[in-house]
Coordinates of C-alpha atoms in Angstrom, one line a residue:
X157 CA 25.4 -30.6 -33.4
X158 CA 24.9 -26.7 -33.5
X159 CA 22.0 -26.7 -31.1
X160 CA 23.2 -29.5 -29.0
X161 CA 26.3 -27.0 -28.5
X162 CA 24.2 -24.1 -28.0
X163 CA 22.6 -25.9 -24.9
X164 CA 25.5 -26.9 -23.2
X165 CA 26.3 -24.1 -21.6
X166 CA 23.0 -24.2 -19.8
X167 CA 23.1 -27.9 -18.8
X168 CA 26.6 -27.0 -17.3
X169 CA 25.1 -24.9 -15.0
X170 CA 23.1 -27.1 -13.7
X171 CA 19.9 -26.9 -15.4
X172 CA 18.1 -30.1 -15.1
X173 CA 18.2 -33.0 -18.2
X174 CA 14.7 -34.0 -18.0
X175 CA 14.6 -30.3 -19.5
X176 CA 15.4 -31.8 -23.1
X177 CA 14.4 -34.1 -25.2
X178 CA 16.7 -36.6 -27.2
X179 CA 15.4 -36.6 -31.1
X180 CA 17.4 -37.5 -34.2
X181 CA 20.7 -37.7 -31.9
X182 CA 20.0 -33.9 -30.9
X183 CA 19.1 -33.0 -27.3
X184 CA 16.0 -29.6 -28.4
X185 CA 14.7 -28.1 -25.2
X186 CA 11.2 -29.4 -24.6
X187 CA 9.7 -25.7 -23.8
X188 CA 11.3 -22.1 -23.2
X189 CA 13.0 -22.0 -19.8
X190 CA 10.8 -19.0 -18.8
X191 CA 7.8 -21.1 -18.8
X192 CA 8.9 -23.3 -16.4
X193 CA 8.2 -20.6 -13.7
X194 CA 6.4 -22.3 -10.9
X195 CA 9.7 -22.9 -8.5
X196 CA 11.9 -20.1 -10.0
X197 CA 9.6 -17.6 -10.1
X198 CA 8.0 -18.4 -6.5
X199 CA 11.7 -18.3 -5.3
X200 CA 12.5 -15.1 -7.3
X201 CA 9.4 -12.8 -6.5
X202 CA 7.8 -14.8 -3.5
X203 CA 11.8 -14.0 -0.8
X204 CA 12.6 -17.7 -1.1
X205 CA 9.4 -19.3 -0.4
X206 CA 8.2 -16.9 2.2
X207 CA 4.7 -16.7 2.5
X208 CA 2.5 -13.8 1.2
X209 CA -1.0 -13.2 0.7
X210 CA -2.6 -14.6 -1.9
X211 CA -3.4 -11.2 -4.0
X212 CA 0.2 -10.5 -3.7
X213 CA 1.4 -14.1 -4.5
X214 CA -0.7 -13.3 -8.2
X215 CA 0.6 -9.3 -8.3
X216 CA 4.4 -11.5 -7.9
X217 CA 3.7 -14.0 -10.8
X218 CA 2.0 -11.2 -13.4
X219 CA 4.9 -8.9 -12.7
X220 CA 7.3 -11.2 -13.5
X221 CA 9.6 -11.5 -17.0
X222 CA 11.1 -14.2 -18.7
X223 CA 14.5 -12.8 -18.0
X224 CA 14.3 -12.3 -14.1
X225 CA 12.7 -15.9 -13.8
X226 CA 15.7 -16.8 -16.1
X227 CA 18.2 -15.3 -14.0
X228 CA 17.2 -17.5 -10.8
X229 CA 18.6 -20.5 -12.8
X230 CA 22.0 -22.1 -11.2
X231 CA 24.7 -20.0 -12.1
X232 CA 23.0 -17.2 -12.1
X233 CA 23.2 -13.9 -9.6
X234 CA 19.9 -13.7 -7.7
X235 CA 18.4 -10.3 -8.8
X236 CA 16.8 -10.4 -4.8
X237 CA 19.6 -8.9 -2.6
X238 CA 19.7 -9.5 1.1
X239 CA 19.8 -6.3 3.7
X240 CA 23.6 -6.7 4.0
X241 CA 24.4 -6.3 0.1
X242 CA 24.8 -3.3 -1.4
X243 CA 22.1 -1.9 -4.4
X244 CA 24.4 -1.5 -7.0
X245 CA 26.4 -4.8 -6.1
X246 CA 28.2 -6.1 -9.4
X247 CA 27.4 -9.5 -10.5
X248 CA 30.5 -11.1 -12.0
X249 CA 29.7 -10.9 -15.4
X250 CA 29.4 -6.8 -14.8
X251 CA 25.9 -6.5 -15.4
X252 CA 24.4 -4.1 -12.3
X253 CA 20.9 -5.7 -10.8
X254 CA 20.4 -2.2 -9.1
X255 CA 21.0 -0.3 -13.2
X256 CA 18.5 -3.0 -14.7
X257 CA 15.9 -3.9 -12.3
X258 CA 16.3 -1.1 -9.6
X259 CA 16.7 -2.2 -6.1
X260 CA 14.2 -2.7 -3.6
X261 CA 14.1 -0.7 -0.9
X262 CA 12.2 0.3 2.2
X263 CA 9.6 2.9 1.9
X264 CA 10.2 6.7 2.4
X265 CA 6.8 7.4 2.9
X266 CA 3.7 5.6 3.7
X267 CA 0.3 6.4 3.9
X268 CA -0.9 5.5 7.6
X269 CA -4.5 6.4 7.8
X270 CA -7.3 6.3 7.9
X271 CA -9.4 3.8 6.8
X272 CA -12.5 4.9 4.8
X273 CA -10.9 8.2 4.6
X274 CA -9.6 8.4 0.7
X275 CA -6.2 6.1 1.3
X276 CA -6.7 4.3 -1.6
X277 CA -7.5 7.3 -3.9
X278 CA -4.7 8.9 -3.0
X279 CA -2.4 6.4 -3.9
X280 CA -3.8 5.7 -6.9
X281 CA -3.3 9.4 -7.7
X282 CA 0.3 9.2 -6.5
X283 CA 1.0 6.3 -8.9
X284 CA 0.5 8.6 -12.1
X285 CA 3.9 10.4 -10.6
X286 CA 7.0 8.7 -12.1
X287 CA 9.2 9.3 -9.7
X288 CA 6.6 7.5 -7.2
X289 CA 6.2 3.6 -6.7
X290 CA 4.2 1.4 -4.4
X291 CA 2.7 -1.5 -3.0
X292 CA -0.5 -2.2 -4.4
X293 CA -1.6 -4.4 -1.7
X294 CA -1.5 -3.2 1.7
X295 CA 1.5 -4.9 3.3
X296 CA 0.2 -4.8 7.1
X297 CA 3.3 -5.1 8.3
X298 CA 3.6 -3.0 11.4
X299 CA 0.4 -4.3 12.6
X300 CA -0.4 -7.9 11.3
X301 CA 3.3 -9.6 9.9
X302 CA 5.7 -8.0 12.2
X303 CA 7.0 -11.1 13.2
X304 CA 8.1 -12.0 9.3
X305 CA 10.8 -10.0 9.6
X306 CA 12.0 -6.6 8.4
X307 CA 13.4 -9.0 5.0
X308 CA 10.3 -10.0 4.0
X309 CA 8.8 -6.7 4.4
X310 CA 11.2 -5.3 2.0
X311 CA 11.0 -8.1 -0.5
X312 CA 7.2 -6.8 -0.8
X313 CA 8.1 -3.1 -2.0
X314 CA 8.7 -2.9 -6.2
X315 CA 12.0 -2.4 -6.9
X316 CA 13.0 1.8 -8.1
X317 CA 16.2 3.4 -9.5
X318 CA 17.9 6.7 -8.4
X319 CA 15.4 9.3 -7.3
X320 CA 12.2 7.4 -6.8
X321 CA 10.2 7.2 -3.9
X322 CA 9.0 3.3 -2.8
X323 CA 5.4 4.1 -0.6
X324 CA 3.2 2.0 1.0
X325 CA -0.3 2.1 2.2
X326 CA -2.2 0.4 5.3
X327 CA -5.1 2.7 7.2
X328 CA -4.6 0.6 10.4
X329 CA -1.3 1.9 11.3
X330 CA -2.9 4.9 13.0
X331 CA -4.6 3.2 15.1
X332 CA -2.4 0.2 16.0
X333 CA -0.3 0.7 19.2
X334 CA 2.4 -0.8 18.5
X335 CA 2.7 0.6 15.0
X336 CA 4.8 4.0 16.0
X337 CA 7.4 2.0 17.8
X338 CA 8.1 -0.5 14.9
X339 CA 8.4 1.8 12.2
X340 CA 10.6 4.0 14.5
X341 CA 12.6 1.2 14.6
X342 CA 12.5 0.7 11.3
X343 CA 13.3 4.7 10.3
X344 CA 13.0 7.8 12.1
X345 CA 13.9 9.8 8.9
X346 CA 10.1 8.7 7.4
X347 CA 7.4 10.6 6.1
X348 CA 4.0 9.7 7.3
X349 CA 0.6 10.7 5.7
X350 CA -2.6 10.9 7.5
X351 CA -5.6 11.4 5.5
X352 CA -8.4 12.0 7.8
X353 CA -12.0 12.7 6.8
X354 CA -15.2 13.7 8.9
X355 CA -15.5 11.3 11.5
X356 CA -18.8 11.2 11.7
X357 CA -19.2 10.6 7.7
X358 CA -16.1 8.3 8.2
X359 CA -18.0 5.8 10.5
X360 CA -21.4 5.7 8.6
X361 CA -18.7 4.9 5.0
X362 CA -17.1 2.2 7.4
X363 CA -20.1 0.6 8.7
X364 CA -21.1 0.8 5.0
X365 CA -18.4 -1.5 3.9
X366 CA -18.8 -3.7 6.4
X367 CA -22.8 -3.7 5.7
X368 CA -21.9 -5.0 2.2
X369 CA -19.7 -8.0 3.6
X370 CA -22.3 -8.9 6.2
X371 CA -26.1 -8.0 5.6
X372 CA -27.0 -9.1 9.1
X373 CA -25.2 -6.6 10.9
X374 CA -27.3 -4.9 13.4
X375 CA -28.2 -1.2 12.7
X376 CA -25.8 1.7 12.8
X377 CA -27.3 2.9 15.9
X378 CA -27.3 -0.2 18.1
X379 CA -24.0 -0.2 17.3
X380 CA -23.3 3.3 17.8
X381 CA -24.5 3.3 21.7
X382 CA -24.0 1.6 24.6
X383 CA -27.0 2.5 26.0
X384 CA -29.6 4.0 23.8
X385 CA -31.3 5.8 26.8
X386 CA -28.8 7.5 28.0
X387 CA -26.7 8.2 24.7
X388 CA -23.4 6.7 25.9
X389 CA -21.4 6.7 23.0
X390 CA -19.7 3.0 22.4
X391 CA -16.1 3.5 21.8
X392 CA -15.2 -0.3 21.6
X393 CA -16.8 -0.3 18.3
X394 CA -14.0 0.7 15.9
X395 CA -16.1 2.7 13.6
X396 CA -16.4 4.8 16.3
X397 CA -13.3 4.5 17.8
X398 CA -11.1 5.0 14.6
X399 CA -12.5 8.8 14.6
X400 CA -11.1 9.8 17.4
X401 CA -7.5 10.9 15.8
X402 CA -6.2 12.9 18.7
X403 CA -5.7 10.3 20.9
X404 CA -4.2 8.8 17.6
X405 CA -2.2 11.2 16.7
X406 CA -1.0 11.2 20.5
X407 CA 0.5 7.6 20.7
X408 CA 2.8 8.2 17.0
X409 CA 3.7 12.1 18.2
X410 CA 5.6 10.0 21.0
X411 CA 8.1 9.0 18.3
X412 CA 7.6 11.1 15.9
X413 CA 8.1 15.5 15.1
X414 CA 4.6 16.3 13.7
X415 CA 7.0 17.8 10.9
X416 CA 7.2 14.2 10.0
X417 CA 3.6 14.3 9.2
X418 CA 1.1 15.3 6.3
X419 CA -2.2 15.7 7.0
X420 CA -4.4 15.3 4.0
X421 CA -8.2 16.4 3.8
X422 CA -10.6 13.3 2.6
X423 CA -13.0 16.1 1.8
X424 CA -10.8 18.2 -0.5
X425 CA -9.5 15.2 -2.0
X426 CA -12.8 14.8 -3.6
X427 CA -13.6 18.4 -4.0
X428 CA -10.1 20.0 -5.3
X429 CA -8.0 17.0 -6.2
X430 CA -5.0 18.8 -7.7
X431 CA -4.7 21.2 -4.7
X432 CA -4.6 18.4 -2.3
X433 CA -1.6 16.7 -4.7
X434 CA -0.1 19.9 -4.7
X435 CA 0.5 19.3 -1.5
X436 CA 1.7 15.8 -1.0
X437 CA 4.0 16.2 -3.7
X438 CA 5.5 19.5 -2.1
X439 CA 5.7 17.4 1.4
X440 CA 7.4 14.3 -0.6
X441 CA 9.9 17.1 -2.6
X442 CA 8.6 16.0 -6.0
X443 CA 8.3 18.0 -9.2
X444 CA 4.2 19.3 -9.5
X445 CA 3.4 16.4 -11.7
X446 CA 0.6 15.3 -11.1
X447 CA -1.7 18.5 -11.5
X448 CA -5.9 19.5 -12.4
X449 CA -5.3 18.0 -16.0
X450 CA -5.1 14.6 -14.8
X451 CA -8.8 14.9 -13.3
X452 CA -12.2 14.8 -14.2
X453 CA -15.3 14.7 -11.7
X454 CA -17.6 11.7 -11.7
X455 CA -20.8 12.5 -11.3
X456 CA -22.3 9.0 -10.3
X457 CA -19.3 7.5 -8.3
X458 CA -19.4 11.2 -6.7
X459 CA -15.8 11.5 -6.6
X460 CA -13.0 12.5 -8.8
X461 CA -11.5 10.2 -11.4
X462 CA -8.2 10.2 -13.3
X463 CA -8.4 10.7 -17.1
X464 CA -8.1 8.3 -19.4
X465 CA -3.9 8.0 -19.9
X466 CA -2.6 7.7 -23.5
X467 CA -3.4 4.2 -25.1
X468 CA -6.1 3.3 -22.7
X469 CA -9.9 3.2 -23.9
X470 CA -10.9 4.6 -20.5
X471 CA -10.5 6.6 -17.5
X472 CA -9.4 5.3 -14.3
X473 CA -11.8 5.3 -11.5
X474 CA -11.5 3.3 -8.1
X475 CA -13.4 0.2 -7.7
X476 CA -17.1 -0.8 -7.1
X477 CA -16.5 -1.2 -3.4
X478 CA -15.9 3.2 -3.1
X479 CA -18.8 5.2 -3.7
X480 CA -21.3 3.1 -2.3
X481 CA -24.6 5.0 -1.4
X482 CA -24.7 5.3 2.4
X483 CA -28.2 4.0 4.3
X484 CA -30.2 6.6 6.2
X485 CA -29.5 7.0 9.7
X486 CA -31.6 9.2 12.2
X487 CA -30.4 12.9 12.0
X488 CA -30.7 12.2 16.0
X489 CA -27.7 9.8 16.1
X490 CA -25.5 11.6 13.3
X491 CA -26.3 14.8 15.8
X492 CA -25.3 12.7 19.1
X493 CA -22.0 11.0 17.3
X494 CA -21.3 14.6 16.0
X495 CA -21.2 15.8 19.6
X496 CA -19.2 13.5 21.1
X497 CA -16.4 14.0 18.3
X498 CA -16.4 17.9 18.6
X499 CA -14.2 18.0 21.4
X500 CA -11.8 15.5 20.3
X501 CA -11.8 17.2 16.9
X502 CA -10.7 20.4 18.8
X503 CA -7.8 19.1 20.0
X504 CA -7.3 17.4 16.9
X505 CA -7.0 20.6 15.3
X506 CA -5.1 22.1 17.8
X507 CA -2.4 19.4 17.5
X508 CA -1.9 19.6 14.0
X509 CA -2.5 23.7 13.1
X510 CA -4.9 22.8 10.4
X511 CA -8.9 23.6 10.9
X512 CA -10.6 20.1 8.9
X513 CA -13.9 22.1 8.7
X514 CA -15.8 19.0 10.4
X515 CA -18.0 21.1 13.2

């Protein structure tokens, strides 16, 4: 009768019957509550069956612990608060979801741009900083999801305590429209990273990546010009058009102070990897954590990798997909694509007080 006692208190809050098993006049529960995850845990780490991409969906169910799928059982305090409750909201039996879990919050910072330009490096490097967490996936919220609402968008972010940052990434806010005006909405008070790269060596990288994905895409030069002839530069193509960051920077400098902005170097990124952190963690007011102990330089990837952290066999280098060797182009188009961007980069320049070293 001990055990049978020991479940009741569950079965009075409402978990289901068909939960337990009858044996020798004793009710034993068939498996541990926790693994029962597929409704609770969807529920718990998915907003209440919102949808999410599918890499996110997994990220949600490895993340999650017996005891926060445990706590979504009837009679339970959700640990996912609503954008009307406070963080540090008590739950009647005076444990604090914010104390325990953190809370999640929107981001103070996100990393805007630009695709092919050393986004992903850079948060990766940010993630070593404890008082730093984010997205792993890029959200696309400002561009692709806006209309899922500012809720789910939150729901996405990991959850911090007192004094941490929560940071996003997705490269296609810079160039998206719309993008300043949403997240103006969202927070004037945010701090936006740009990390830009040589435009011209930004477009081959991107029509690199896309090269692997589709090995019939025409060359990098039909796609470069309109008209071959004449060298009119096609600026529909967003390889092309992506690389032209003043008119960019233009449409978010409408919303936002460029003293809002941090504008990081792709190419010292790779070349002086703790300066460049130096930086960012200045612009986000964090300690120097992250410093030139943390990386080594890898020789065949051709860019900088983080050392192996304690425990771990190995160091910590980005994916297959960065690095990839570039195919030759004629020195005649690089020279045509470089002109067109030199006046552009100018002003680009200009705008933001720092010379990129691109011309």
């Amino acid at each position: 009768m001990a055990l049978f006692n020991c479940v009741m208190p569950l079965l009075n809050k409402g978990v289901c019957l068909s939960n337990f098993i009858k044996k020798d006049e004793i009710w034993i529960l068939k498996r541990p509550v926790y693994d029962q995850q597929t409704s609770f845990l969807q529920k718990l780490q998915l907003n209440d069956g919102l949808d999410l991409p599918p890499q996110q969906q997994s990220d949600a169910r490895k993340s999650s612990s017996p005891g926060s799928v445990v706590r979504e059982l009837p009679g339970f305090h959700s640990g996912n608060s609503r954008l009307q409750e406070k963080d540090n909201e008590q739950r009647p039996d005076n444990i604090s979801i914010a104390n325990n879990f953190g809370s999640k919050k929107f981001p103070q910072t996100i990393i805007i741009g630009v695709k092919k330009g050393g986004t992903r490096a850079l948060l990766e490097f940010l993630r070593i900083h404890p008082d730093v967490r984010a997205v792993g996936a890029e959200p696309h919220f400002f561009d692709r999801f806006y209309d899922k609402g500012l809720e789910w968008y939150r729901n996405l972010m990991p959850r911090t305590l007192e004094g941490q940052i929560t940071m996003e990434k997705t490269p296609s806010y810079f160039v998206t429209k719309e993008a300043p005006r949403r997240l103006f909405d969202l927070s004037r008070h945010i701090k936006l990273i740009v990390v830009v790269r040589d435009p011209v060596t930004r477009a081959v990288s991107d029509y690199t990546q896309t090269l692997s994905k589709q090995p019939g895409l025409p060359s990098f030069q039909s796609l470069t010009f309109r008209n071959s002839t004449t060298g009119l530069i096609d600026t529909s193509w967003s390889a092309v058009r992506i690389g032209i960051y003043a008119k960019h920077l233009e449409n978010w400098l409408q919303y936002f102070p460029l003293s809002r902005f941090l504008f990081v170097s792709g190419e010292r990124l790779v070349t002086d990897p703790a300066g460049e952190m130096g930086r960012v963690q200045d612009f986000l007011g964090l300690k120097r954590v992250v410093t030139a102990k943390h990386f080594y330089f890898n020789q065949t990837k051709g860019f900088p990798c983080l050392k192996k952290p304690e425990g771990s066999s190995r160091p910590r280098c980005l994916g297959k997909s960065k690095g990839r060797p570039h195919p030759q182009i004629s020195p005649e188009v690089l020279l045509r694509l470089r002109e067109f961007y030199r006046p552009f980069n100018m002003k680009f320049y200009q705008m933001t007080g720092q010379d990129f070293g691109w011309d």
